[in-house]
Amino acid sequence: CVDSKDNVWFKTNNCLEVFYPDSGVIHSFRFYNDPYNQISGTPVHQIFEDKKGQIWLSSKDGLQLFIPETKEFKRFIHDPSDKNSISNSSVRTIFEDSRNILWIGTEEGLNIYNPTVSAFLRIPLNGSAIGRYQKINIISEDSGGRIWVGTDMGFFIMTPDGGIRGKYSDITSYNRQIQISSVYSIIEDHSDIIWMGTYEGLVKIDQKRKKFEILDNSEDNFPQISSNNIFSVYEDDKGRLWLGTWGYGLNIIDFEN
């Protein structure tokens, strides 16, 4: 993670490191076993900076917030006796939307963090049509303020008023029925097209035309990508898509060439 001050945050086996390019100094935060005030030694899924400049870490041992004044970390974990605690201690993803709402995706549900009272609002999914979509992998926002949530069983969309619009695990692309399992990455490109990195390939959603397409590594697809297991999607300033796969390298799609 490169923060707003151009400092580079990264994790090693034993430490969380921060590289300060102005001075060339690397500061290390070592792992301890204190479950509340120090960082965990388990793998970190994401390092994220919010709009206030605060650094957040997601891991299997909770959500962790860096406090710059004391250079300590505060950890948030699930407490079965506290309904305002995070829904699960295994945190997969962190996202801040255009309204400065901080969304937290866990192994068991979706949360919104309230910084005023340091509490979590759990988004009720069990009683809805998407009750089985509990493992949250990725959260994103489109230009219309809709929140797109990728899970281990497809994806769903939340409208700005808090409603849930649709759940998708089966899509039709060129008369071919495809079942989507895990969604790992979601972006909206410069032309308002939604792209998703999934276990089944790259999914394209044209919201205006209400059309789904999928690009995978089958011979009848052009462009043909190196693997269906796409874990990251990025659009650069030239409109090219960069696809990171699991074990099969990096792909670039240049639509003009």
JSON list of N, CA and C in Angstrom, two decimals, residues 147-203:
[
{"chain": "A", "resi": 147, "resn": "ILE", "atom": "N", "xyz": [-23.03, -0.27, -4.33]},
{"chain": "A", "resi": 147, "resn": "ILE", "atom": "CA", "xyz": [-21.95, -1.05, -3.75]},
{"chain": "A", "resi": 147, "resn": "ILE", "atom": "C", "xyz": [-22.03, -2.47, -4.30]},
{"chain": "A", "resi": 148, "resn": "TRP", "atom": "N", "xyz": [-20.94, -2.91, -4.91]},
{"chain": "A", "resi": 148, "resn": "TRP", "atom": "CA", "xyz": [-20.85, -4.25, -5.47]},
{"chain": "A", "resi": 148, "resn": "TRP", "atom": "C", "xyz": [-20.04, -5.12, -4.51]},
{"chain": "A", "resi": 149, "resn": "VAL", "atom": "N", "xyz": [-20.58, -6.26, -4.16]},
{"chain": "A", "resi": 149, "resn": "VAL", "atom": "CA", "xyz": [-19.96, -7.14, -3.17]},
{"chain": "A", "resi": 149, "resn": "VAL", "atom": "C", "xyz": [-19.69, -8.50, -3.80]},
{"chain": "A", "resi": 150, "resn": "GLY", "atom": "N", "xyz": [-18.42, -8.88, -3.87]},
{"chain": "A", "resi": 150, "resn": "GLY", "atom": "CA", "xyz": [-18.04, -10.18, -4.39]},
{"chain": "A", "resi": 150, "resn": "GLY", "atom": "C", "xyz": [-17.83, -11.17, -3.26]},
{"chain": "A", "resi": 151, "resn": "THR", "atom": "N", "xyz": [-18.36, -12.37, -3.44]},
{"chain": "A", "resi": 151, "resn": "THR", "atom": "CA", "xyz": [-18.32, -13.38, -2.40]},
{"chain": "A", "resi": 151, "resn": "THR", "atom": "C", "xyz": [-17.76, -14.69, -2.95]},
{"chain": "A", "resi": 152, "resn": "ASP", "atom": "N", "xyz": [-17.79, -15.74, -2.13]},
{"chain": "A", "resi": 152, "resn": "ASP", "atom": "CA", "xyz": [-17.38, -17.07, -2.59]},
{"chain": "A", "resi": 152, "resn": "ASP", "atom": "C", "xyz": [-18.48, -17.77, -3.36]},
{"chain": "A", "resi": 153, "resn": "MET", "atom": "N", "xyz": [-19.64, -17.12, -3.49]},
{"chain": "A", "resi": 153, "resn": "MET", "atom": "CA", "xyz": [-20.77, -17.71, -4.22]},
{"chain": "A", "resi": 153, "resn": "MET", "atom": "C", "xyz": [-21.43, -16.65, -5.10]},
{"chain": "A", "resi": 154, "resn": "GLY", "atom": "N", "xyz": [-20.64, -15.98, -5.92]},
{"chain": "A", "resi": 154, "resn": "GLY", "atom": "CA", "xyz": [-21.17, -14.96, -6.80]},
{"chain": "A", "resi": 154, "resn": "GLY", "atom": "C", "xyz": [-21.04, -13.56, -6.24]},
{"chain": "A", "resi": 155, "resn": "PHE", "atom": "N", "xyz": [-22.00, -12.69, -6.56]},
{"chain": "A", "resi": 155, "resn": "PHE", "atom": "CA", "xyz": [-21.95, -11.31, -6.10]},
{"chain": "A", "resi": 155, "resn": "PHE", "atom": "C", "xyz": [-23.34, -10.76, -5.94]},
{"chain": "A", "resi": 156, "resn": "PHE", "atom": "N", "xyz": [-23.45, -9.63, -5.20]},
{"chain": "A", "resi": 156, "resn": "PHE", "atom": "CA", "xyz": [-24.71, -8.92, -5.08]},
{"chain": "A", "resi": 156, "resn": "PHE", "atom": "C", "xyz": [-24.43, -7.43, -5.06]},
{"chain": "A", "resi": 157, "resn": "ILE", "atom": "N", "xyz": [-25.49, -6.63, -5.20]},
{"chain": "A", "resi": 157, "resn": "ILE", "atom": "CA", "xyz": [-25.38, -5.18, -5.32]},
{"chain": "A", "resi": 157, "resn": "ILE", "atom": "C", "xyz": [-26.25, -4.53, -4.25]},
{"chain": "A", "resi": 158, "resn": "MET", "atom": "N", "xyz": [-25.69, -3.51, -3.58]},
{"chain": "A", "resi": 158, "resn": "MET", "atom": "CA", "xyz": [-26.44, -2.73, -2.59]},
{"chain": "A", "resi": 158, "resn": "MET", "atom": "C", "xyz": [-26.64, -1.33, -3.13]},
{"chain": "A", "resi": 159, "resn": "THR", "atom": "N", "xyz": [-27.88, -0.84, -3.10]},
{"chain": "A", "resi": 159, "resn": "THR", "atom": "CA", "xyz": [-28.20, 0.49, -3.60]},
{"chain": "A", "resi": 159, "resn": "THR", "atom": "C", "xyz": [-27.87, 1.54, -2.54]},
{"chain": "A", "resi": 160, "resn": "PRO", "atom": "N", "xyz": [-27.74, 2.81, -2.94]},
{"chain": "A", "resi": 160, "resn": "PRO", "atom": "CA", "xyz": [-27.38, 3.86, -1.97]},
{"chain": "A", "resi": 160, "resn": "PRO", "atom": "C", "xyz": [-28.35, 3.98, -0.79]},
{"chain": "A", "resi": 161, "resn": "ASP", "atom": "N", "xyz": [-29.60, 3.56, -0.98]},
{"chain": "A", "resi": 161, "resn": "ASP", "atom": "CA", "xyz": [-30.57, 3.65, 0.12]},
{"chain": "A", "resi": 161, "resn": "ASP", "atom": "C", "xyz": [-30.51, 2.44, 1.05]},
{"chain": "A", "resi": 162, "resn": "GLY", "atom": "N", "xyz": [-29.54, 1.54, 0.81]},
{"chain": "A", "resi": 162, "resn": "GLY", "atom": "CA", "xyz": [-29.36, 0.39, 1.68]},
{"chain": "A", "resi": 162, "resn": "GLY", "atom": "C", "xyz": [-30.07, -0.87, 1.23]},
{"chain": "A", "resi": 163, "resn": "GLY", "atom": "N", "xyz": [-30.80, -0.79, 0.12]},
{"chain": "A", "resi": 163, "resn": "GLY", "atom": "CA", "xyz": [-31.48, -1.98, -0.38]},
{"chain": "A", "resi": 163, "resn": "GLY", "atom": "C", "xyz": [-30.53, -2.90, -1.11]},
{"chain": "A", "resi": 164, "resn": "ILE", "atom": "N", "xyz": [-30.95, -4.15, -1.25]},
{"chain": "A", "resi": 164, "resn": "ILE", "atom": "CA", "xyz": [-30.15, -5.14, -1.96]},
{"chain": "A", "resi": 164, "resn": "ILE", "atom": "C", "xyz": [-30.79, -5.41, -3.31]},
{"chain": "A", "resi": 165, "resn": "ARG", "atom": "N", "xyz": [-30.05, -5.15, -4.38]},
{"chain": "A", "resi": 165, "resn": "ARG", "atom": "CA", "xyz": [-30.57, -5.32, -5.72]},
{"chain": "A", "resi": 165, "resn": "ARG", "atom": "C", "xyz": [-29.88, -6.49, -6.41]},
{"chain": "A", "resi": 166, "resn": "GLY", "atom": "N", "xyz": [-30.54, -7.61, -6.35]},
{"chain": "A", "resi": 166, "resn": "GLY", "atom": "CA", "xyz": [-30.06, -8.76, -7.10]},
{"chain": "A", "resi": 166, "resn": "GLY", "atom": "C", "xyz": [-28.97, -9.55, -6.43]},
{"chain": "A", "resi": 167, "resn": "LYS", "atom": "N", "xyz": [-28.95, -10.81, -6.74]},
{"chain": "A", "resi": 167, "resn": "LYS", "atom": "CA", "xyz": [-27.86, -11.71, -6.37]},
{"chain": "A", "resi": 167, "resn": "LYS", "atom": "C", "xyz": [-27.56, -12.53, -7.61]},
{"chain": "A", "resi": 168, "resn": "TYR", "atom": "N", "xyz": [-26.30, -12.73, -7.86]},
{"chain": "A", "resi": 168, "resn": "TYR", "atom": "CA", "xyz": [-25.90, -13.35, -9.11]},
{"chain": "A", "resi": 168, "resn": "TYR", "atom": "C", "xyz": [-24.86, -14.43, -8.85]},
{"chain": "A", "resi": 169, "resn": "SER", "atom": "N", "xyz": [-25.18, -15.64, -9.26]},
{"chain": "A", "resi": 169, "resn": "SER", "atom": "CA", "xyz": [-24.19, -16.71, -9.26]},
{"chain": "A", "resi": 169, "resn": "SER", "atom": "C", "xyz": [-24.24, -17.48, -10.58]},
{"chain": "A", "resi": 170, "resn": "ASP", "atom": "N", "xyz": [-25.31, -17.28, -11.36]},
{"chain": "A", "resi": 170, "resn": "ASP", "atom": "CA", "xyz": [-25.43, -17.88, -12.68]},
{"chain": "A", "resi": 170, "resn": "ASP", "atom": "C", "xyz": [-25.67, -16.77, -13.70]},
{"chain": "A", "resi": 171, "resn": "ILE", "atom": "N", "xyz": [-24.86, -16.72, -14.74]},
{"chain": "A", "resi": 171, "resn": "ILE", "atom": "CA", "xyz": [-25.03, -15.71, -15.78]},
{"chain": "A", "resi": 171, "resn": "ILE", "atom": "C", "xyz": [-25.03, -16.38, -17.14]},
{"chain": "A", "resi": 172, "resn": "THR", "atom": "N", "xyz": [-25.61, -15.69, -18.12]},
{"chain": "A", "resi": 172, "resn": "THR", "atom": "CA", "xyz": [-25.64, -16.20, -19.49]},
{"chain": "A", "resi": 172, "resn": "THR", "atom": "C", "xyz": [-24.79, -15.28, -20.36]},
{"chain": "A", "resi": 173, "resn": "SER", "atom": "N", "xyz": [-23.79, -15.86, -21.02]},
{"chain": "A", "resi": 173, "resn": "SER", "atom": "CA", "xyz": [-22.90, -15.10, -21.90]},
{"chain": "A", "resi": 173, "resn": "SER", "atom": "C", "xyz": [-22.88, -15.77, -23.27]},
{"chain": "A", "resi": 174, "resn": "TYR", "atom": "N", "xyz": [-23.41, -15.06, -24.28]},
{"chain": "A", "resi": 174, "resn": "TYR", "atom": "CA", "xyz": [-23.48, -15.62, -25.63]},
{"chain": "A", "resi": 174, "resn": "TYR", "atom": "C", "xyz": [-24.14, -17.01, -25.62]},
{"chain": "A", "resi": 175, "resn": "ASN", "atom": "N", "xyz": [-25.29, -17.05, -24.95]},
{"chain": "A", "resi": 175, "resn": "ASN", "atom": "CA", "xyz": [-26.10, -18.28, -24.87]},
{"chain": "A", "resi": 175, "resn": "ASN", "atom": "C", "xyz": [-25.40, -19.42, -24.13]},
{"chain": "A", "resi": 176, "resn": "ARG", "atom": "N", "xyz": [-24.36, -19.06, -23.38]},
{"chain": "A", "resi": 176, "resn": "ARG", "atom": "CA", "xyz": [-23.65, -20.07, -22.59]},
{"chain": "A", "resi": 176, "resn": "ARG", "atom": "C", "xyz": [-23.90, -19.79, -21.12]},
{"chain": "A", "resi": 177, "resn": "GLN", "atom": "N", "xyz": [-24.44, -20.77, -20.40]},
{"chain": "A", "resi": 177, "resn": "GLN", "atom": "CA", "xyz": [-24.73, -20.60, -18.98]},
{"chain": "A", "resi": 177, "resn": "GLN", "atom": "C", "xyz": [-23.48, -20.86, -18.16]},
{"chain": "A", "resi": 178, "resn": "ILE", "atom": "N", "xyz": [-23.14, -19.92, -17.31]},
{"chain": "A", "resi": 178, "resn": "ILE", "atom": "CA", "xyz": [-21.92, -20.02, -16.51]},
{"chain": "A", "resi": 178, "resn": "ILE", "atom": "C", "xyz": [-22.27, -19.80, -15.04]},
{"chain": "A", "resi": 179, "resn": "GLN", "atom": "N", "xyz": [-21.77, -20.67, -14.20]},
{"chain": "A", "resi": 179, "resn": "GLN", "atom": "CA", "xyz": [-21.97, -20.52, -12.76]},
{"chain": "A", "resi": 179, "resn": "GLN", "atom": "C", "xyz": [-20.72, -19.89, -12.15]},
{"chain": "A", "resi": 180, "resn": "ILE", "atom": "N", "xyz": [-20.90, -18.73, -11.51]},
{"chain": "A", "resi": 180, "resn": "ILE", "atom": "CA", "xyz": [-19.79, -18.03, -10.89]},
{"chain": "A", "resi": 180, "resn": "ILE", "atom": "C", "xyz": [-19.68, -18.47, -9.44]},
{"chain": "A", "resi": 181, "resn": "SER", "atom": "N", "xyz": [-18.48, -18.84, -9.04]},
{"chain": "A", "resi": 181, "resn": "SER", "atom": "CA", "xyz": [-18.26, -19.17, -7.63]},
{"chain": "A", "resi": 181, "resn": "SER", "atom": "C", "xyz": [-17.61, -17.98, -6.94]},
{"chain": "A", "resi": 182, "resn": "SER", "atom": "N", "xyz": [-16.31, -17.92, -6.92]},
{"chain": "A", "resi": 182, "resn": "SER", "atom": "CA", "xyz": [-15.62, -16.87, -6.17]},
{"chain": "A", "resi": 182, "resn": "SER", "atom": "C", "xyz": [-15.36, -15.64, -7.04]},
{"chain": "A", "resi": 183, "resn": "VAL", "atom": "N", "xyz": [-15.72, -14.45, -6.51]},
{"chain": "A", "resi": 183, "resn": "VAL", "atom": "CA", "xyz": [-15.42, -13.18, -7.15]},
{"chain": "A", "resi": 183, "resn": "VAL", "atom": "C", "xyz": [-14.34, -12.50, -6.31]},
{"chain": "A", "resi": 184, "resn": "TYR", "atom": "N", "xyz": [-13.17, -12.21, -6.92]},
{"chain": "A", "resi": 184, "resn": "TYR", "atom": "CA", "xyz": [-12.02, -11.70, -6.19]},
{"chain": "A", "resi": 184, "resn": "TYR", "atom": "C", "xyz": [-11.76, -10.22, -6.41]},
{"chain": "A", "resi": 185, "resn": "SER", "atom": "N", "xyz": [-12.20, -9.68, -7.54]},
{"chain": "A", "resi": 185, "resn": "SER", "atom": "CA", "xyz": [-11.88, -8.28, -7.87]},
{"chain": "A", "resi": 185, "resn": "SER", "atom": "C", "xyz": [-13.03, -7.69, -8.67]},
{"chain": "A", "resi": 186, "resn": "ILE", "atom": "N", "xyz": [-13.37, -6.41, -8.38]},
{"chain": "A", "resi": 186, "resn": "ILE", "atom": "CA", "xyz": [-14.43, -5.71, -9.10]},
{"chain": "A", "resi": 186, "resn": "ILE", "atom": "C", "xyz": [-13.96, -4.27, -9.35]},
{"chain": "A", "resi": 187, "resn": "ILE", "atom": "N", "xyz": [-14.03, -3.83, -10.62]},
{"chain": "A", "resi": 187, "resn": "ILE", "atom": "CA", "xyz": [-13.74, -2.43, -10.93]},
{"chain": "A", "resi": 187, "resn": "ILE", "atom": "C", "xyz": [-14.77, -1.91, -11.93]},
{"chain": "A", "resi": 188, "resn": "GLU", "atom": "N", "xyz": [-14.91, -0.59, -11.99]},
{"chain": "A", "resi": 188, "resn": "GLU", "atom": "CA", "xyz": [-15.68, 0.05, -13.05]},
{"chain": "A", "resi": 188, "resn": "GLU", "atom": "C", "xyz": [-14.70, 0.85, -13.91]},
{"chain": "A", "resi": 189, "resn": "ASP", "atom": "N", "xyz": [-14.75, 0.65, -15.24]},
{"chain": "A", "resi": 189, "resn": "ASP", "atom": "CA", "xyz": [-13.78, 1.33, -16.09]},
{"chain": "A", "resi": 189, "resn": "ASP", "atom": "C", "xyz": [-14.28, 2.71, -16.51]},
{"chain": "A", "resi": 190, "resn": "HIS", "atom": "N", "xyz": [-13.53, 3.38, -17.39]},
{"chain": "A", "resi": 190, "resn": "HIS", "atom": "CA", "xyz": [-13.83, 4.76, -17.77]},
{"chain": "A", "resi": 190, "resn": "HIS", "atom": "C", "xyz": [-15.13, 4.89, -18.56]},
{"chain": "A", "resi": 191, "resn": "SER", "atom": "N", "xyz": [-15.64, 3.78, -19.11]},
{"chain": "A", "resi": 191, "resn": "SER", "atom": "CA", "xyz": [-16.89, 3.81, -19.86]},
{"chain": "A", "resi": 191, "resn": "SER", "atom": "C", "xyz": [-18.05, 3.18, -19.09]},
{"chain": "A", "resi": 192, "resn": "ASP", "atom": "N", "xyz": [-17.89, 3.09, -17.77]},
{"chain": "A", "resi": 192, "resn": "ASP", "atom": "CA", "xyz": [-18.92, 2.58, -16.85]},
{"chain": "A", "resi": 192, "resn": "ASP", "atom": "C", "xyz": [-19.19, 1.09, -17.01]},
{"chain": "A", "resi": 193, "resn": "ILE", "atom": "N", "xyz": [-18.24, 0.35, -17.59]},
{"chain": "A", "resi": 193, "resn": "ILE", "atom": "CA", "xyz": [-18.35, -1.10, -17.67]},
{"chain": "A", "resi": 193, "resn": "ILE", "atom": "C", "xyz": [-17.78, -1.70, -16.38]},
{"chain": "A", "resi": 194, "resn": "ILE", "atom": "N", "xyz": [-18.49, -2.68, -15.83]},
{"chain": "A", "resi": 194, "resn": "ILE", "atom": "CA", "xyz": [-18.02, -3.40, -14.65]},
{"chain": "A", "resi": 194, "resn": "ILE", "atom": "C", "xyz": [-17.22, -4.62, -15.10]},
{"chain": "A", "resi": 195, "resn": "TRP", "atom": "N", "xyz": [-16.03, -4.79, -14.51]},
{"chain": "A", "resi": 195, "resn": "TRP", "atom": "CA", "xyz": [-15.19, -5.96, -14.77]},
{"chain": "A", "resi": 195, "resn": "TRP", "atom": "C", "xyz": [-14.96, -6.69, -13.46]},
{"chain": "A", "resi": 196, "resn": "MET", "atom": "N", "xyz": [-15.06, -8.02, -13.52]},
{"chain": "A", "resi": 196, "resn": "MET", "atom": "CA", "xyz": [-14.87, -8.85, -12.33]},
{"chain": "A", "resi": 196, "resn": "MET", "atom": "C", "xyz": [-13.84, -9.93, -12.59]},
{"chain": "A", "resi": 197, "resn": "GLY", "atom": "N", "xyz": [-12.90, -10.07, -11.68]},
{"chain": "A", "resi": 197, "resn": "GLY", "atom": "CA", "xyz": [-11.99, -11.20, -11.70]},
{"chain": "A", "resi": 197, "resn": "GLY", "atom": "C", "xyz": [-12.59, -12.32, -10.88]},
{"chain": "A", "resi": 198, "resn": "THR", "atom": "N", "xyz": [-12.80, -13.47, -11.51]},
{"chain": "A", "resi": 198, "resn": "THR", "atom": "CA", "xyz": [-13.45, -14.59, -10.83]},
{"chain": "A", "resi": 198, "resn": "THR", "atom": "C", "xyz": [-12.65, -15.86, -11.03]},
{"chain": "A", "resi": 199, "resn": "TYR", "atom": "N", "xyz": [-13.14, -16.92, -10.44]},
{"chain": "A", "resi": 199, "resn": "TYR", "atom": "CA", "xyz": [-12.51, -18.25, -10.58]},
{"chain": "A", "resi": 199, "resn": "TYR", "atom": "C", "xyz": [-12.83, -18.85, -11.94]},
{"chain": "A", "resi": 200, "resn": "GLU", "atom": "N", "xyz": [-13.82, -18.27, -12.63]},
{"chain": "A", "resi": 200, "resn": "GLU", "atom": "CA", "xyz": [-14.25, -18.79, -13.93]},
{"chain": "A", "resi": 200, "resn": "GLU", "atom": "C", "xyz": [-13.79, -17.93, -15.11]},
{"chain": "A", "resi": 201, "resn": "GLY", "atom": "N", "xyz": [-13.06, -16.85, -14.85]},
{"chain": "A", "resi": 201, "resn": "GLY", "atom": "CA", "xyz": [-12.61, -15.98, -15.90]},
{"chain": "A", "resi": 201, "resn": "GLY", "atom": "C", "xyz": [-12.92, -14.52, -15.61]},
{"chain": "A", "resi": 202, "resn": "LEU", "atom": "N", "xyz": [-12.79, -13.69, -16.63]},
{"chain": "A", "resi": 202, "resn": "LEU", "atom": "CA", "xyz": [-13.05, -12.26, -16.51]},
{"chain": "A", "resi": 202, "resn": "LEU", "atom": "C", "xyz": [-14.49, -11.98, -16.95]},
{"chain": "A", "resi": 203, "resn": "VAL", "atom": "N", "xyz": [-15.29, -11.44, -16.04]},
{"chain": "A", "resi": 203, "resn": "VAL", "atom": "CA", "xyz": [-16.69, -11.15, -16.33]},
{"chain": "A", "resi": 203, "resn": "VAL", "atom": "C", "xyz": [-16.83, -9.68, -16.68]}
]
